[in-house]
Tab-separated table of C-alpha atoms in Angstrom:
chain	number	residue	atom	x	y	z
A	1	UNK	CA	148.585	136.976	114.664
A	2	UNK	CA	146.336	140.039	113.387
A	3	UNK	CA	148.404	143.350	112.438
A	4	UNK	CA	151.329	140.915	112.621
A	5	UNK	CA	153.116	142.348	109.798
A	6	UNK	CA	152.391	145.772	110.581
A	7	UNK	CA	155.638	146.710	111.809
A	8	UNK	CA	157.094	145.656	108.204
A	9	UNK	CA	155.970	148.770	106.704
A	10	UNK	CA	154.592	149.350	103.270
A	11	UNK	CA	157.377	148.021	101.299
A	12	UNK	CA	156.885	144.268	102.160
A	13	UNK	CA	153.057	145.004	101.595
A	14	UNK	CA	153.152	145.987	98.038
A	15	UNK	CA	156.501	143.540	97.465
A	16	UNK	CA	153.126	140.767	98.205
A	17	UNK	CA	150.527	143.120	96.290
A	18	UNK	CA	152.488	143.202	93.211
A	19	UNK	CA	153.042	139.645	93.519
A	20	UNK	CA	149.660	138.708	93.769
A	21	UNK	CA	148.540	140.983	91.132
A	22	UNK	CA	151.026	138.962	88.322
A	23	UNK	CA	150.001	135.854	90.347
A	24	UNK	CA	145.827	136.978	89.154
A	25	UNK	CA	147.354	137.936	85.360
A	26	UNK	CA	149.064	134.198	85.067
A	27	UNK	CA	146.177	132.643	86.676
A	28	UNK	CA	143.876	134.254	83.469
A	29	UNK	CA	146.248	134.560	80.795
A	30	UNK	CA	147.819	131.643	81.473
A	31	UNK	CA	145.936	128.753	82.952
A	32	UNK	CA	142.784	129.986	82.008
A	33	UNK	CA	140.816	130.110	85.241
A	34	UNK	CA	137.753	131.582	84.934
A	35	UNK	CA	136.962	135.202	85.738
A	36	UNK	CA	134.776	134.191	89.268
A	37	UNK	CA	137.755	131.965	90.411
A	38	UNK	CA	140.374	134.524	89.823
A	39	UNK	CA	137.969	137.387	91.969
A	40	UNK	CA	137.115	134.512	95.051
A	41	UNK	CA	141.088	134.087	94.957
A	42	UNK	CA	141.857	137.918	95.189
A	43	UNK	CA	138.965	137.972	97.447
A	44	UNK	CA	140.797	135.169	99.774
A	45	UNK	CA	144.218	136.705	99.204
A	46	UNK	CA	143.512	140.577	100.090
A	47	UNK	CA	141.676	139.721	103.093
A	48	UNK	CA	144.438	137.517	104.397
A	49	UNK	CA	147.087	140.252	103.658
A	50	UNK	CA	145.021	142.760	105.042
A	51	UNK	CA	144.446	141.045	107.605
A	52	UNK	CA	148.574	140.905	108.397
A	53	UNK	CA	149.336	144.398	107.740
A	54	UNK	CA	146.614	145.894	109.189
A	55	UNK	CA	146.157	149.590	108.652
A	56	UNK	CA	149.202	149.735	106.587
A	57	UNK	CA	146.890	147.837	103.771
A	58	UNK	CA	144.978	150.727	103.855
A	59	UNK	CA	147.106	152.193	101.278
A	60	UNK	CA	146.277	150.025	98.657
A	61	UNK	CA	142.896	151.526	98.689
A	62	UNK	CA	142.952	154.030	95.921
A	63	UNK	CA	143.308	150.580	93.139
A	64	UNK	CA	139.752	149.334	94.558
A	65	UNK	CA	138.245	152.708	94.555
A	66	UNK	CA	139.309	153.262	91.021
A	67	UNK	CA	137.862	149.742	90.421
A	68	UNK	CA	134.665	150.928	91.836
A	69	UNK	CA	134.534	154.292	89.915
A	70	UNK	CA	135.164	152.636	86.489
A	71	UNK	CA	132.246	150.445	87.630
A	72	UNK	CA	129.987	153.399	88.322
A	73	UNK	CA	130.938	155.135	85.515
A	74	UNK	CA	129.153	152.699	83.469
A	75	UNK	CA	125.932	152.964	85.875
A	76	UNK	CA	123.778	155.222	83.926
A	77	UNK	CA	125.047	155.072	80.127
A	78	UNK	CA	124.188	151.278	81.148
A	79	UNK	CA	120.634	152.016	82.493
A	80	UNK	CA	119.858	154.347	79.877
A	81	UNK	CA	120.805	152.254	76.880
A	82	UNK	CA	119.837	148.996	78.208
A	83	UNK	CA	116.153	149.710	79.324
A	84	UNK	CA	115.229	152.078	75.638
A	85	UNK	CA	116.596	148.864	74.114
A	86	UNK	CA	114.644	146.350	76.198
A	87	UNK	CA	111.518	148.673	75.456
A	88	UNK	CA	112.386	148.192	71.684
A	89	UNK	CA	112.563	144.452	72.201
A	90	UNK	CA	109.733	144.163	73.544
A	91	UNK	CA	107.771	146.110	70.533
A	92	UNK	CA	104.424	146.049	72.357
A	93	UNK	CA	104.107	148.833	75.228
A	94	UNK	CA	101.602	146.815	77.293
A	95	UNK	CA	103.922	144.047	77.706
A	96	UNK	CA	105.379	146.694	80.170
A	97	UNK	CA	102.388	146.424	82.362
A	98	UNK	CA	102.768	142.553	82.704
A	99	UNK	CA	106.714	142.695	83.521
A	100	UNK	CA	106.142	145.541	86.028
A	101	UNK	CA	103.649	143.869	88.057
A	102	UNK	CA	105.359	140.623	87.818
A	103	UNK	CA	108.672	142.100	89.086
A	104	UNK	CA	107.267	143.901	91.874
A	105	UNK	CA	105.223	141.040	93.649
A	106	UNK	CA	108.315	138.805	93.184
A	107	UNK	CA	110.294	141.062	95.299
A	108	UNK	CA	107.677	141.851	97.897
A	109	UNK	CA	107.129	138.016	98.461
A	110	UNK	CA	110.902	137.726	98.843
A	111	UNK	CA	110.740	140.465	101.261
A	112	UNK	CA	108.658	139.004	103.036
A	113	UNK	CA	110.479	135.989	103.294
A	114	UNK	CA	114.306	138.354	104.383
A	115	UNK	CA	112.184	139.544	107.082
A	116	UNK	CA	110.972	136.555	108.694
A	117	UNK	CA	114.489	134.929	108.160
A	118	UNK	CA	115.872	137.690	109.973
A	119	UNK	CA	112.910	137.566	113.451
A	120	UNK	CA	113.971	134.026	113.159
A	121	UNK	CA	117.565	134.204	113.383
A	122	UNK	CA	117.493	136.534	116.235
A	123	UNK	CA	115.244	133.975	118.082
A	124	UNK	CA	117.529	131.573	117.621
A	125	UNK	CA	121.132	132.647	117.569
A	126	UNK	CA	119.782	135.429	120.085
A	127	UNK	CA	122.444	137.990	119.392
A	128	UNK	CA	122.170	140.867	121.703
A	129	UNK	CA	121.688	138.523	124.939
A	130	UNK	CA	124.706	139.546	127.403
A	131	UNK	CA	125.906	142.805	124.764
A	132	UNK	CA	127.250	145.957	126.798
A	133	UNK	CA	125.593	148.734	124.160
A	134	UNK	CA	127.323	151.122	126.417
A	135	UNK	CA	130.829	150.821	125.559
A	136	UNK	CA	129.657	152.522	121.494
A	137	UNK	CA	132.541	154.866	120.407
A	138	UNK	CA	131.532	158.192	121.314
A	139	UNK	CA	132.615	159.167	117.499
A	140	UNK	CA	130.829	156.769	116.393
A	141	UNK	CA	127.749	157.861	118.542
A	142	UNK	CA	128.506	161.228	117.189
A	143	UNK	CA	128.671	160.464	113.414
A	144	UNK	CA	125.282	158.183	113.863
A	145	UNK	CA	123.177	161.251	115.570
A	146	UNK	CA	124.930	163.928	112.443
A	147	UNK	CA	123.736	161.359	109.957
A	148	UNK	CA	119.958	161.201	111.650
A	149	UNK	CA	119.723	164.976	111.975
A	150	UNK	CA	120.058	165.060	108.042
A	151	UNK	CA	117.734	161.925	107.727
A	152	UNK	CA	115.324	163.406	109.627
A	153	UNK	CA	115.436	167.170	108.267
A	154	UNK	CA	115.122	165.156	104.250
A	155	UNK	CA	112.498	163.378	105.750
A	156	UNK	CA	110.283	165.931	106.816
A	157	UNK	CA	110.717	168.610	104.156
A	158	UNK	CA	109.150	166.113	101.715
A	159	UNK	CA	105.964	164.569	101.693
A	160	UNK	CA	104.502	161.199	100.248
A	161	UNK	CA	102.978	163.017	97.106
A	162	UNK	CA	106.888	165.045	96.919
A	163	UNK	CA	108.707	161.819	96.854
A	164	UNK	CA	106.536	159.988	94.361
A	165	UNK	CA	106.860	163.000	91.927
A	166	UNK	CA	110.444	163.137	92.357
A	167	UNK	CA	110.205	160.155	90.023
A	168	UNK	CA	109.399	162.321	87.042
A	169	UNK	CA	112.583	163.958	85.851
A	170	UNK	CA	112.218	167.979	85.597
A	171	UNK	CA	115.325	167.524	83.368
A	172	UNK	CA	116.530	164.001	82.393
A	173	UNK	CA	120.114	165.263	81.941
A	174	UNK	CA	120.681	166.634	84.941
A	175	UNK	CA	119.045	163.451	86.671
A	176	UNK	CA	121.423	161.693	84.509
A	177	UNK	CA	124.347	163.828	85.781
A	178	UNK	CA	123.073	163.163	89.681
A	179	UNK	CA	122.792	159.641	89.376
A	180	UNK	CA	118.873	159.699	90.471
A	181	UNK	CA	118.239	156.165	89.122
A	182	UNK	CA	114.984	156.439	89.530
A	183	UNK	CA	113.993	159.477	87.314
A	184	UNK	CA	116.302	157.720	84.671
A	185	UNK	CA	114.086	155.024	84.467
A	186	UNK	CA	111.272	156.363	84.134
A	187	UNK	CA	112.810	158.893	81.008
A	188	UNK	CA	114.084	155.559	80.121
A	189	UNK	CA	110.743	153.657	79.491
A	190	UNK	CA	108.777	156.951	77.724
A	191	UNK	CA	111.784	157.309	75.369
A	192	UNK	CA	111.551	153.921	74.292
A	193	UNK	CA	107.868	153.698	74.233
A	194	UNK	CA	108.284	156.824	72.150
A	195	UNK	CA	110.427	155.139	69.843
A	196	UNK	CA	107.959	152.690	69.251
A	197	UNK	CA	104.991	154.887	69.214
A	198	UNK	CA	107.264	156.800	65.870
A	199	UNK	CA	107.545	153.669	64.425
A	200	UNK	CA	111.352	153.876	64.686
A	201	UNK	CA	111.991	150.717	66.633
A	202	UNK	CA	113.492	149.836	63.500
A	203	UNK	CA	115.049	152.819	62.125
A	204	UNK	CA	118.343	154.681	62.813
A	205	UNK	CA	117.178	155.900	66.462
A	206	UNK	CA	116.148	152.082	67.386
A	207	UNK	CA	119.567	150.214	66.225
A	208	UNK	CA	121.559	153.359	67.592
A	209	UNK	CA	120.295	152.123	70.732
A	210	UNK	CA	120.643	149.036	70.815
A	211	UNK	CA	124.144	149.178	69.723
A	212	UNK	CA	124.717	151.720	72.204
A	213	UNK	CA	123.357	149.043	75.002
A	214	UNK	CA	125.800	146.240	73.297
A	215	UNK	CA	128.971	148.891	73.121
A	216	UNK	CA	128.597	149.394	77.089
A	217	UNK	CA	128.129	145.802	77.865
A	218	UNK	CA	131.162	145.564	75.895
A	219	UNK	CA	132.547	148.099	78.189
A	220	UNK	CA	131.874	146.446	81.256
A	221	UNK	CA	133.387	142.919	80.082
A	222	UNK	CA	136.467	144.986	80.004
A	223	UNK	CA	136.607	146.394	83.509
A	224	UNK	CA	135.613	143.015	84.621
A	225	UNK	CA	139.089	141.741	84.113
A	226	UNK	CA	139.961	144.064	86.485
A	227	UNK	CA	137.721	142.387	88.936
A	228	UNK	CA	140.401	140.317	90.578
A	229	UNK	CA	143.140	143.090	91.514
A	230	UNK	CA	140.218	145.699	92.666
A	231	UNK	CA	138.812	142.756	94.803
A	232	UNK	CA	141.872	142.232	96.492
A	233	UNK	CA	142.363	146.212	97.068
A	234	UNK	CA	139.106	146.096	98.897
A	235	UNK	CA	139.162	143.587	100.555
A	236	UNK	CA	142.257	144.332	102.543
A	237	UNK	CA	141.373	147.377	102.983
A	238	UNK	CA	138.295	146.533	104.874
A	239	UNK	CA	140.889	143.894	106.870
A	240	UNK	CA	143.383	145.890	107.633
A	241	UNK	CA	141.524	148.447	109.007
A	242	UNK	CA	138.445	146.752	110.523
A	243	UNK	CA	140.303	143.409	111.287
A	244	UNK	CA	138.441	140.716	113.474
A	245	UNK	CA	138.683	142.712	116.806
A	246	UNK	CA	135.257	144.257	116.184
A	247	UNK	CA	133.503	140.521	116.477
A	248	UNK	CA	134.355	140.813	119.905
A	249	UNK	CA	130.909	141.979	120.699
A	250	UNK	CA	128.907	141.483	117.945
A	251	UNK	CA	130.384	138.121	116.591
A	252	UNK	CA	127.008	136.552	117.209
A	253	UNK	CA	124.691	139.565	115.168
A	254	UNK	CA	127.674	138.808	112.476
A	255	UNK	CA	126.958	135.065	112.429
A	256	UNK	CA	123.198	135.033	112.550
A	257	UNK	CA	123.122	137.552	109.398
A	258	UNK	CA	125.488	135.926	107.616
A	259	UNK	CA	123.376	132.662	107.772
A	260	UNK	CA	120.385	133.975	107.745
A	261	UNK	CA	120.918	135.625	104.202
A	262	UNK	CA	122.715	132.460	102.705
A	263	UNK	CA	119.638	130.138	103.905
A	264	UNK	CA	117.538	133.232	102.524
A	265	UNK	CA	120.023	132.750	99.062
A	266	UNK	CA	119.734	128.913	98.650
A	267	UNK	CA	116.169	128.408	99.307
A	268	UNK	CA	114.048	131.658	98.708
A	269	UNK	CA	115.762	132.542	95.867
A	270	UNK	CA	116.822	129.344	95.196
A	271	UNK	CA	113.539	127.855	95.199
A	272	UNK	CA	112.492	130.285	92.847
A	273	UNK	CA	114.749	128.844	90.340
A	274	UNK	CA	114.740	125.093	91.091
A	275	UNK	CA	111.007	124.573	91.742
A	276	UNK	CA	108.867	127.827	90.475
A	277	UNK	CA	110.713	127.649	87.095
A	278	UNK	CA	112.182	124.208	87.022
A	279	UNK	CA	116.104	125.480	85.700
A	280	UNK	CA	119.191	124.053	87.130
A	281	UNK	CA	120.025	125.497	90.579
A	282	UNK	CA	123.870	125.370	90.241
A	283	UNK	CA	123.902	127.054	87.114
A	284	UNK	CA	122.216	129.685	87.958
A	285	UNK	CA	124.725	130.356	90.916
A	286	UNK	CA	127.360	129.814	88.778
A	287	UNK	CA	126.601	132.274	86.196
A	288	UNK	CA	126.024	135.138	88.467
A	289	UNK	CA	129.333	134.084	90.475
A	290	UNK	CA	131.020	137.600	89.089
A	291	UNK	CA	128.111	139.458	90.226
A	292	UNK	CA	127.649	137.872	93.603
A	293	UNK	CA	132.098	138.323	94.175
A	294	UNK	CA	131.505	141.967	92.565
A	295	UNK	CA	128.851	142.950	95.331
A	296	UNK	CA	130.135	141.388	98.443
A	297	UNK	CA	133.672	142.831	97.907
A	298	UNK	CA	131.996	146.869	96.824
A	299	UNK	CA	128.944	146.339	99.243
A	300	UNK	CA	126.890	148.471	96.679
A	301	UNK	CA	123.989	146.953	94.305
A	302	UNK	CA	124.063	149.923	91.543
A	303	UNK	CA	127.782	149.296	91.679
A	304	UNK	CA	127.372	146.129	90.917
A	305	UNK	CA	124.557	146.290	88.396
A	306	UNK	CA	126.196	146.663	85.349
A	307	UNK	CA	128.132	143.137	86.262
A	308	UNK	CA	124.590	141.841	87.573
A	309	UNK	CA	123.041	142.715	83.585
A	310	UNK	CA	125.633	141.500	81.747
A	311	UNK	CA	126.153	138.287	84.066
A	312	UNK	CA	122.264	137.317	83.485
A	313	UNK	CA	122.024	138.456	79.830
A	314	UNK	CA	125.415	136.770	78.900
A	315	UNK	CA	125.516	133.289	81.426
A	316	UNK	CA	122.024	132.809	81.710
A	317	UNK	CA	120.016	133.457	78.410
A	318	UNK	CA	117.994	136.124	79.699
A	319	UNK	CA	116.785	138.806	76.983
A	320	UNK	CA	118.182	142.515	77.168
A	321	UNK	CA	114.380	143.554	77.084
A	322	UNK	CA	113.458	141.470	80.687
A	323	UNK	CA	117.458	142.236	82.032
A	324	UNK	CA	117.344	146.004	81.274
A	325	UNK	CA	113.930	146.205	82.721
A	326	UNK	CA	114.258	144.305	85.776
A	327	UNK	CA	117.614	144.504	87.300
A	328	UNK	CA	117.797	147.792	87.371
A	329	UNK	CA	114.377	148.493	89.367
A	330	UNK	CA	115.887	145.805	91.571
A	331	UNK	CA	119.263	147.778	92.441
A	332	UNK	CA	116.539	150.509	93.385
A	333	UNK	CA	113.895	149.021	95.360
A	334	UNK	CA	115.047	145.319	95.895
A	335	UNK	CA	116.426	145.289	99.886
A	336	UNK	CA	116.317	141.957	100.959
A	337	UNK	CA	119.530	141.743	102.727
A	338	UNK	CA	118.784	145.370	104.191
A	339	UNK	CA	114.990	144.214	105.297
A	340	UNK	CA	116.587	140.923	107.087
A	341	UNK	CA	118.913	143.172	108.715
A	342	UNK	CA	116.496	145.594	110.289
A	343	UNK	CA	114.700	142.499	111.737
A	344	UNK	CA	117.698	140.708	113.109
A	345	UNK	CA	118.735	144.257	114.533
A	346	UNK	CA	115.520	144.533	116.164
A	347	UNK	CA	115.603	141.403	117.896
A	348	UNK	CA	119.465	142.490	118.620
A	349	UNK	CA	118.052	145.659	120.236
A	350	UNK	CA	115.200	144.014	122.182
A	351	UNK	CA	117.423	141.476	123.801
A	352	UNK	CA	120.128	143.625	124.384
A	353	UNK	CA	117.963	146.097	126.606
A	354	UNK	CA	115.632	143.338	128.448
A	355	UNK	CA	112.558	143.502	126.262
A	356	UNK	CA	109.679	141.011	125.528
A	357	UNK	CA	108.329	141.658	122.131
A	358	UNK	CA	104.279	140.387	121.378
A	359	UNK	CA	102.654	140.784	118.118
A	360	UNK	CA	102.449	144.202	117.407
A	361	UNK	CA	105.545	144.941	117.958
A	362	UNK	CA	106.924	142.083	115.184
A	363	UNK	CA	104.097	143.285	113.387
A	364	UNK	CA	105.711	146.721	113.334
A	365	UNK	CA	109.073	145.033	112.441
A	366	UNK	CA	107.812	143.412	109.263
A	367	UNK	CA	105.965	146.381	108.163
A	368	UNK	CA	108.797	148.925	108.790
A	369	UNK	CA	110.982	146.401	106.848
A	370	UNK	CA	109.303	146.073	104.049
A	371	UNK	CA	108.965	150.178	104.057
A	372	UNK	CA	112.965	149.499	103.246
A	373	UNK	CA	112.708	147.586	100.444
A	374	UNK	CA	110.224	149.324	98.361
A	375	UNK	CA	112.084	152.420	98.709
A	376	UNK	CA	109.982	154.014	101.126
A	377	UNK	CA	112.829	156.020	102.591
A	378	UNK	CA	114.576	157.299	99.938
A	379	UNK	CA	116.797	159.232	101.869
A	380	UNK	CA	120.533	159.956	103.060
A	381	UNK	CA	121.003	156.907	105.581
A	382	UNK	CA	117.681	155.459	105.117
A	383	UNK	CA	118.416	152.244	106.777
A	384	UNK	CA	120.027	153.939	109.873
A	385	UNK	CA	117.404	156.236	110.176
A	386	UNK	CA	114.607	153.512	109.574
A	387	UNK	CA	116.161	151.347	112.258
A	388	UNK	CA	116.429	153.945	114.965
A	389	UNK	CA	112.961	154.532	114.154
A	390	UNK	CA	112.191	150.980	114.543
A	391	UNK	CA	114.131	150.775	117.874
A	392	UNK	CA	111.895	152.780	119.199
A	393	UNK	CA	108.559	151.763	117.915
A	394	UNK	CA	108.975	148.661	119.720
A	395	UNK	CA	109.371	150.451	122.846
A	396	UNK	CA	113.015	150.795	123.206
A	397	UNK	CA	114.388	154.433	124.061
A	398	UNK	CA	115.984	157.233	121.840
A	399	UNK	CA	118.971	156.709	123.563
A	400	UNK	CA	119.397	153.299	124.222
A	401	UNK	CA	118.400	152.702	119.969
A	402	UNK	CA	121.207	155.401	119.051
A	403	UNK	CA	123.821	153.380	121.226
A	404	UNK	CA	122.958	150.317	119.894
A	405	UNK	CA	123.333	151.359	116.115
A	406	UNK	CA	126.526	153.000	117.249
A	407	UNK	CA	128.093	149.685	118.287
A	408	UNK	CA	127.130	148.408	115.073
A	409	UNK	CA	128.082	151.134	112.909
A	410	UNK	CA	131.826	150.798	112.861
A	411	UNK	CA	131.304	147.261	112.163
A	412	UNK	CA	128.509	147.554	109.438
A	413	UNK	CA	130.689	147.667	106.506
A	414	UNK	CA	131.471	143.883	106.592
A	415	UNK	CA	127.301	143.425	107.579
A	416	UNK	CA	126.786	145.415	104.555
A	417	UNK	CA	128.723	143.101	102.245
A	418	UNK	CA	127.236	140.314	102.638
A	419	UNK	CA	123.212	142.030	102.589
A	420	UNK	CA	124.500	143.355	99.022
A	421	UNK	CA	125.470	140.214	97.880
A	422	UNK	CA	121.834	138.644	98.958
A	423	UNK	CA	120.206	141.702	97.125
A	424	UNK	CA	122.285	141.252	93.818
A	425	UNK	CA	121.348	137.489	94.080
A	426	UNK	CA	117.681	138.206	94.647
A	427	UNK	CA	117.852	140.677	91.755
A	428	UNK	CA	119.203	138.182	89.262
A	429	UNK	CA	116.467	135.312	90.313
A	430	UNK	CA	113.906	137.518	89.683
A	431	UNK	CA	114.719	138.638	86.726
A	432	UNK	CA	115.657	135.131	85.739
A	433	UNK	CA	112.138	133.666	86.695
A	434	UNK	CA	110.120	136.980	85.084
A	435	UNK	CA	112.082	135.780	81.725
A	436	UNK	CA	110.915	132.889	82.194
A	437	UNK	CA	107.517	133.301	82.635
A	438	UNK	CA	107.640	136.061	79.924
A	439	UNK	CA	109.059	133.374	77.067
A	440	UNK	CA	112.752	135.920	77.401
A	441	UNK	CA	114.916	133.533	78.435
A	442	UNK	CA	117.631	131.332	76.335
A	443	UNK	CA	117.534	128.012	78.199
A	444	UNK	CA	120.151	126.235	75.650
A	445	UNK	CA	122.240	129.211	77.172
A	446	UNK	CA	121.286	128.945	80.657
A	447	UNK	CA	121.810	125.156	81.235
A	448	UNK	CA	125.265	124.972	79.202
A	449	UNK	CA	128.126	123.759	80.825
A	450	UNK	CA	130.591	126.371	80.485
A	451	UNK	CA	130.463	130.066	81.463
A	452	UNK	CA	131.942	132.360	78.717
């Protein structure tokens, strides 16, 4: 059935695609389906159509790319305006300390659970047993080796002190142009504190920043109306080019990752919402479905950030001061999905090469995975570089480690989609929890039955 309609060519594919677009418009404008449901339908329909048409479906990728670029266009303006407006709303810069400490501690705690779940999933499912990792694609091995060399060169050229100093932008405008999020966060916080110190919070400057934040959020709402079309295109492309054939050697790894991420979302993040702060769990998930589906289709926490901020603020009642401060940090440093993945891949590799792991090896896996979550490897291809590094640390030869990662590499997009959705859900859960603790959560908005 996979690619069974590919021989029909592009014309029938585009006919079906245009019909799907008309359907999405009808569902929204006439039947008034909520956006999250339209996006979910688009995700399923796009995946199915792409699966049937194979490589022909790749022709719709520019539609998805356009949607992602529209979202990316908003990232820097949204981070800057929401953080500055958020700091102004806090009024007292001392509150930033409490906010920051609670945020980082929560992210670290959820990461510990993520690593443990990844290792546990590997022990239970045993995805690496009887896997022929020597079958890795040669081009994938070459691509991976090139990325690792780039990552190693970047890592060696910077000391730990250099990486910390890079958070301070020499030129804030240049940092914005280059899309360097941590320096932008740093400058935005200082700028907001400066406005408060100058007693301009209620003056023209403060009002301009608050109005700008509202304007960018409104543009985000407009862009999200295009989400069903973009998600359809991205899923059609992914399923058309990858299909399900790549699962032959990696089905158990995929199942283990998806189950572990689902458990992490439901019980760790769900525990934060239901047990720690006593809020209704179903309402939380229904409030961020737009962000979760966008994260899954784009496989980018940063690209999803405008949607996440909008959902958390409008649907869950988290004040902009908290959403604007917590979520950009989460999109940068919270990588629970990747941490879980590192733990799982380490078990996958050990099983593939027949390696028995002891306490020291499990500890090494945990430390490395936590390092990912706090942005310790802020370099190109960091997760790939760290994965190979972890495998060699636990006794897998570098040659075997490269073969194993190269085997996974062509299939990584489908895995990355689930990891990203996990990360974004965690960002929203932490923002909601911190907002509740800080008295910055409108529970009336959170608990209402209908979504905007």
